[in-house]
Tab-separated table of C-alpha atoms in Angstrom:
chain	number	residue	atom	x	y	z
A	1	MET	CA	63.816	32.608	116.421
A	2	THR	CA	63.975	31.673	112.735
A	3	ASP	CA	63.639	34.618	110.367
A	4	LEU	CA	60.746	33.715	108.042
A	5	ARG	CA	61.075	36.831	105.948
A	6	PRO	CA	62.220	36.358	102.326
A	7	THR	CA	65.303	38.196	101.140
A	8	VAL	CA	64.647	41.584	99.540
A	9	HIS	CA	67.212	43.579	97.607
A	10	PRO	CA	67.845	46.725	99.688
A	11	HIS	CA	68.167	49.054	96.715
A	12	LEU	CA	64.855	48.323	95.013
A	13	PRO	CA	62.247	51.081	95.345
A	14	LEU	CA	59.474	50.540	97.842
A	15	ASN	CA	56.463	48.746	96.380
A	16	ASP	CA	54.247	51.376	94.853
A	17	VAL	CA	50.994	51.786	92.974
A	18	ALA	CA	50.981	54.579	90.420
A	19	ALA	CA	48.082	56.432	88.869
A	20	LYS	CA	49.471	57.706	85.597
A	21	ASN	CA	46.714	60.079	84.518
A	22	GLY	CA	47.084	63.821	84.854
A	23	ASP	CA	49.981	66.080	83.947
A	24	ASP	CA	53.628	65.162	83.483
A	25	GLY	CA	54.868	67.530	86.206
A	26	SER	CA	55.873	66.723	89.759
A	27	PRO	CA	53.775	63.766	90.976
A	28	ILE	CA	51.917	63.474	94.273
A	29	VAL	CA	53.568	60.865	96.502
A	30	LEU	CA	51.376	59.382	99.246
A	31	LEU	CA	52.657	57.818	102.479
A	32	HIS	CA	50.234	55.836	104.673
A	33	GLY	CA	50.095	55.572	108.455
A	34	PHE	CA	51.112	52.862	110.924
A	35	GLY	CA	49.520	49.500	110.171
A	36	GLY	CA	48.112	50.672	106.836
A	37	ASP	CA	49.279	50.262	103.257
A	38	LYS	CA	49.263	52.025	99.901
A	39	LEU	CA	45.689	50.894	99.139
A	40	THR	CA	44.294	53.309	101.735
A	41	TRP	CA	44.966	56.064	99.183
A	42	ALA	CA	42.825	54.570	96.384
A	43	ASN	CA	40.061	57.196	96.658
A	44	ILE	CA	42.548	60.061	96.750
A	45	GLN	CA	44.464	58.722	93.747
A	46	THR	CA	41.245	58.440	91.769
A	47	ALA	CA	40.239	61.977	92.750
A	48	VAL	CA	43.540	63.627	91.757
A	49	ALA	CA	44.022	61.592	88.569
A	50	ALA	CA	42.411	64.178	86.301
A	51	SER	CA	45.012	66.794	87.171
A	52	LYS	CA	48.037	65.148	88.782
A	53	ARG	CA	50.014	61.939	88.519
A	54	SER	CA	50.270	60.119	91.880
A	55	ILE	CA	52.280	57.339	93.494
A	56	ALA	CA	51.455	55.560	96.786
A	57	PHE	CA	54.231	53.672	98.585
A	58	ASP	CA	54.095	50.786	101.037
A	59	LEU	CA	56.382	51.857	103.887
A	60	PRO	CA	58.940	49.365	105.254
A	61	GLY	CA	57.219	46.653	107.299
A	62	HIS	CA	53.831	47.271	105.678
A	63	GLY	CA	51.875	45.874	102.733
A	64	GLN	CA	54.115	44.445	100.027
A	65	ALA	CA	57.125	45.984	101.775
A	66	LEU	CA	56.538	43.816	104.870
A	67	TYR	CA	59.874	42.090	104.298
A	68	TRP	CA	61.913	45.228	103.643
A	69	PRO	CA	65.504	44.617	104.825
A	70	LYS	CA	65.381	47.296	107.537
A	71	ILE	CA	62.320	48.382	109.485
A	72	GLY	CA	61.970	50.872	112.310
A	73	ASN	CA	60.837	54.370	113.132
A	74	ALA	CA	59.936	57.257	110.836
A	75	GLY	CA	63.609	57.989	110.203
A	76	VAL	CA	64.170	54.521	108.731
A	77	SER	CA	61.119	54.893	106.470
A	78	ALA	CA	62.183	58.398	105.422
A	79	LYS	CA	65.508	57.040	104.197
A	80	ALA	CA	63.733	54.274	102.243
A	81	VAL	CA	61.333	56.799	100.669
A	82	ALA	CA	64.146	59.137	99.615
A	83	GLN	CA	66.109	56.230	98.103
A	84	SER	CA	62.994	55.008	96.282
A	85	LEU	CA	62.298	58.448	94.816
A	86	GLU	CA	65.880	58.503	93.524
A	87	GLU	CA	65.569	54.949	92.163
A	88	LEU	CA	62.401	55.922	90.286
A	89	GLY	CA	64.121	58.974	88.824
A	90	LEU	CA	61.727	61.459	90.402
A	91	GLY	CA	63.040	64.991	90.785
A	92	ARG	CA	60.592	67.038	92.849
A	93	VAL	CA	57.383	65.614	94.309
A	94	HIS	CA	54.337	66.809	96.215
A	95	LEU	CA	54.604	64.793	99.408
A	96	VAL	CA	51.498	63.754	101.372
A	97	GLY	CA	51.711	61.771	104.609
A	98	HIS	CA	49.200	60.448	107.123
A	99	SER	CA	49.974	59.802	110.817
A	100	MET	CA	53.315	57.925	110.903
A	101	GLY	CA	53.551	58.666	107.167
A	102	GLY	CA	53.209	62.352	108.046
A	103	ALA	CA	56.277	62.138	110.264
A	104	VAL	CA	58.070	60.278	107.458
A	105	ALA	CA	57.095	62.961	104.916
A	106	ALA	CA	58.254	65.731	107.263
A	107	LEU	CA	61.636	64.043	107.747
A	108	VAL	CA	62.085	63.571	103.994
A	109	ALA	CA	61.424	67.304	103.538
A	110	LEU	CA	63.796	68.265	106.361
A	111	ARG	CA	66.594	66.075	105.012
A	112	ASN	CA	65.993	66.639	101.285
A	113	PRO	CA	64.175	69.980	100.863
A	114	ASP	CA	65.060	70.158	97.168
A	115	LEU	CA	63.048	66.969	96.563
A	116	VAL	CA	59.780	68.303	97.993
A	117	ALA	CA	57.652	70.828	96.104
A	118	SER	CA	54.839	70.842	98.686
A	119	LEU	CA	54.116	69.072	101.961
A	120	THR	CA	50.627	68.038	103.131
A	121	LEU	CA	50.418	66.308	106.512
A	122	LEU	CA	47.252	64.548	107.725
A	123	ALA	CA	47.070	64.049	111.512
A	124	PRO	CA	50.860	63.691	111.431
A	125	GLY	CA	52.979	61.922	113.997
A	126	GLY	CA	55.693	63.800	115.840
A	127	PHE	CA	53.924	67.119	116.459
A	128	GLY	CA	53.652	66.574	120.212
A	129	PRO	CA	54.507	63.935	122.817
A	130	GLU	CA	50.954	62.663	123.400
A	131	ILE	CA	49.959	59.469	121.602
A	132	ASN	CA	47.374	56.763	122.280
A	133	HIS	CA	50.076	54.183	122.895
A	134	ARG	CA	47.685	51.568	124.288
A	135	LEU	CA	45.538	51.660	121.144
A	136	LEU	CA	48.529	51.419	118.805
A	137	ARG	CA	50.063	48.511	120.707
A	138	ARG	CA	46.759	46.618	120.751
A	139	TYR	CA	46.230	47.356	117.069
A	140	ALA	CA	49.717	46.057	116.234
A	141	ALA	CA	49.025	42.764	118.028
A	142	ALA	CA	45.445	42.182	116.804
A	143	THR	CA	44.686	39.262	114.488
A	144	ASP	CA	40.985	38.531	115.115
A	145	PRO	CA	38.564	40.354	112.746
A	146	ALA	CA	36.108	41.184	115.561
A	147	GLU	CA	38.840	42.666	117.725
A	148	MET	CA	40.280	44.468	114.699
A	149	GLU	CA	36.893	46.051	113.968
A	150	MET	CA	36.568	47.293	117.550
A	151	LEU	CA	40.057	48.791	117.452
A	152	LEU	CA	39.685	50.357	114.002
A	153	GLU	CA	36.525	52.158	115.103
A	154	GLN	CA	38.740	54.172	117.461
A	155	PHE	CA	40.646	55.581	114.489
A	156	PHE	CA	37.566	57.246	112.982
A	157	GLY	CA	35.128	59.944	114.014
A	158	TRP	CA	32.240	58.768	116.174
A	159	GLU	CA	29.657	59.073	113.384
A	160	PHE	CA	31.709	57.462	110.632
A	161	LYS	CA	30.517	54.060	109.458
A	162	LEU	CA	33.450	51.678	109.236
A	163	PRO	CA	33.710	50.021	105.779
A	164	LYS	CA	32.623	46.379	106.097
A	165	LEU	CA	35.744	44.826	104.578
A	166	LEU	CA	38.296	47.027	106.330
A	167	ALA	CA	38.639	44.955	109.515
A	168	LYS	CA	38.574	41.652	107.604
A	169	THR	CA	41.268	42.808	105.174
A	170	ALA	CA	43.411	44.190	107.998
A	171	ALA	CA	43.133	40.937	109.950
A	172	GLU	CA	44.048	38.882	106.874
A	173	SER	CA	47.189	40.958	106.356
A	174	ARG	CA	48.392	39.920	109.828
A	175	ALA	CA	48.339	36.230	108.851
A	176	ARG	CA	51.570	36.538	106.875
A	177	PRO	CA	54.698	35.186	108.605
A	178	GLY	CA	56.295	37.860	110.759
A	179	ALA	CA	53.589	40.495	110.182
A	180	VAL	CA	52.495	40.890	113.814
A	181	GLU	CA	56.058	40.836	115.135
A	182	THR	CA	57.111	43.437	112.569
A	183	LEU	CA	54.291	45.834	113.471
A	184	ALA	CA	54.962	45.376	117.178
A	185	ALA	CA	58.628	46.235	116.613
A	186	ILE	CA	57.732	49.355	114.625
A	187	ALA	CA	55.250	50.426	117.319
A	188	GLU	CA	57.994	50.284	119.941
A	189	GLU	CA	60.224	52.381	117.679
A	190	ILE	CA	57.491	55.024	117.325
A	191	ILE	CA	56.546	55.053	121.008
A	192	ASP	CA	59.045	56.119	123.644
A	193	GLY	CA	57.552	54.588	126.772
A	194	ASP	CA	54.116	56.211	126.883
A	195	VAL	CA	54.854	59.145	124.542
A	196	GLN	CA	56.111	59.641	120.989
A	197	LYS	CA	59.267	61.233	119.700
A	198	THR	CA	58.750	64.724	118.289
A	199	LEU	CA	59.787	66.636	115.185
A	200	PRO	CA	61.586	70.012	115.164
A	201	ARG	CA	58.572	72.220	114.393
A	202	LYS	CA	60.640	75.415	114.088
A	203	GLU	CA	62.868	73.816	111.435
A	204	LEU	CA	59.768	72.648	109.571
A	205	SER	CA	58.436	76.203	109.454
A	206	GLU	CA	61.707	77.343	107.861
A	207	LEU	CA	61.395	74.950	104.907
A	208	PRO	CA	60.906	76.644	101.513
A	209	MET	CA	57.865	74.648	100.318
A	210	PRO	CA	54.196	75.348	101.208
A	211	ILE	CA	53.059	73.202	104.147
A	212	LYS	CA	49.513	72.253	105.128
A	213	VAL	CA	48.482	70.341	108.259
A	214	VAL	CA	45.042	68.678	108.378
A	215	TRP	CA	43.451	67.391	111.588
A	216	GLY	CA	40.072	66.207	112.901
A	217	THR	CA	38.587	67.309	116.210
A	218	GLN	CA	37.611	63.712	117.079
A	219	ASP	CA	41.108	62.257	116.656
A	220	ARG	CA	41.569	59.629	119.398
A	221	VAL	CA	45.092	58.657	118.344
A	222	LEU	CA	46.885	62.011	118.276
A	223	PRO	CA	45.127	64.943	119.998
A	224	THR	CA	44.040	67.834	117.803
A	225	ARG	CA	45.750	70.276	120.155
A	226	GLN	CA	49.065	69.225	118.613
A	227	SER	CA	48.006	71.347	115.624
A	228	HIS	CA	47.446	74.402	117.820
A	229	LYS	CA	50.012	77.173	117.918
A	230	LEU	CA	51.984	75.888	114.972
A	231	PRO	CA	54.232	78.533	113.380
A	232	GLY	CA	52.028	80.914	111.397
A	233	ILE	CA	53.668	80.046	108.073
A	234	ILE	CA	52.187	76.518	108.306
A	235	ALA	CA	48.582	76.440	107.089
A	236	THR	CA	46.406	74.484	109.551
A	237	HIS	CA	43.010	73.011	108.615
A	238	ILE	CA	40.818	71.594	111.402
A	239	PHE	CA	37.668	69.613	110.592
A	240	GLU	CA	34.809	69.048	112.999
A	241	ARG	CA	33.398	65.521	113.506
A	242	VAL	CA	36.452	63.928	111.852
A	243	GLY	CA	38.758	61.403	113.501
A	244	HIS	CA	42.296	60.249	112.773
A	245	MET	CA	41.608	59.207	109.162
A	246	PRO	CA	40.677	62.386	107.243
A	247	HIS	CA	41.675	60.933	103.850
A	248	LEU	CA	39.040	58.194	104.327
A	249	GLU	CA	36.454	60.269	106.204
A	250	ILE	CA	36.482	63.457	104.100
A	251	PRO	CA	38.332	62.512	100.883
A	252	GLN	CA	36.888	65.380	98.813
A	253	GLU	CA	38.122	68.031	101.228
A	254	VAL	CA	41.516	66.362	101.583
A	255	THR	CA	41.900	66.081	97.811
A	256	ARG	CA	41.076	69.763	97.421
A	257	LEU	CA	43.731	70.749	99.982
A	258	ILE	CA	46.396	68.495	98.416
A	259	LEU	CA	45.825	70.000	94.972
A	260	GLN	CA	45.630	73.502	96.401
A	261	ASN	CA	49.011	73.007	98.076
A	262	ALA	CA	50.476	71.622	94.845
A	263	ARG	CA	49.346	74.748	92.970
A	264	LEU	CA	51.070	76.955	95.549
A	265	ALA	CA	54.440	75.314	94.880
């Protein structure tokens, strides 16, 4: 099959959107989940702008980094994030990751602990084998706005009202050459048959930076029980009536926890 993806220089930093308000200290770096992009962090970036500088990346195979030279699992994205932080001249950062981006953030911290001042993980991937593999595979292949809306509703708590433009925008992003095939390939890298690959939780607990894990009790992608019985040094925050998207469902609470973690560093 002909590769329709344009050539991208492998050493450029990942496409990012930066909010430059706030202090000049270590910035907050935000990593989205599977099938998302950097724009999902807009509310959080606005909320933290008064006190902290922030940067949101598009992970390889997503958003403006759709045509990144190498795509794959969280390990591939973690390498791209670390290289991008170096390219941008960032020393230490407060790393925040959602879902797949949470697994990416955790791997960056495990591989480069000196780079990470604090680690905040929202419904992170890799904390247990269970994953809604059918939903993720269907979501990766979806192109119709009506189908996309039905699938996206599964990512949120039952009472959350899905933003009107979310499904339309998501469907439009799949119209680009290679977008669906790229997401499908990434999904198969994340999912190992019917389960997901897991992170070394004991090694995470031994990292020197403060770590917070945030989860919703109505998560239908990754079960909340994956946050149970984490090592005591990891602060765990469980929210009732919240699904898999806490940064969109309860942005004020998530912002407060991100900034709280940054102050602990």
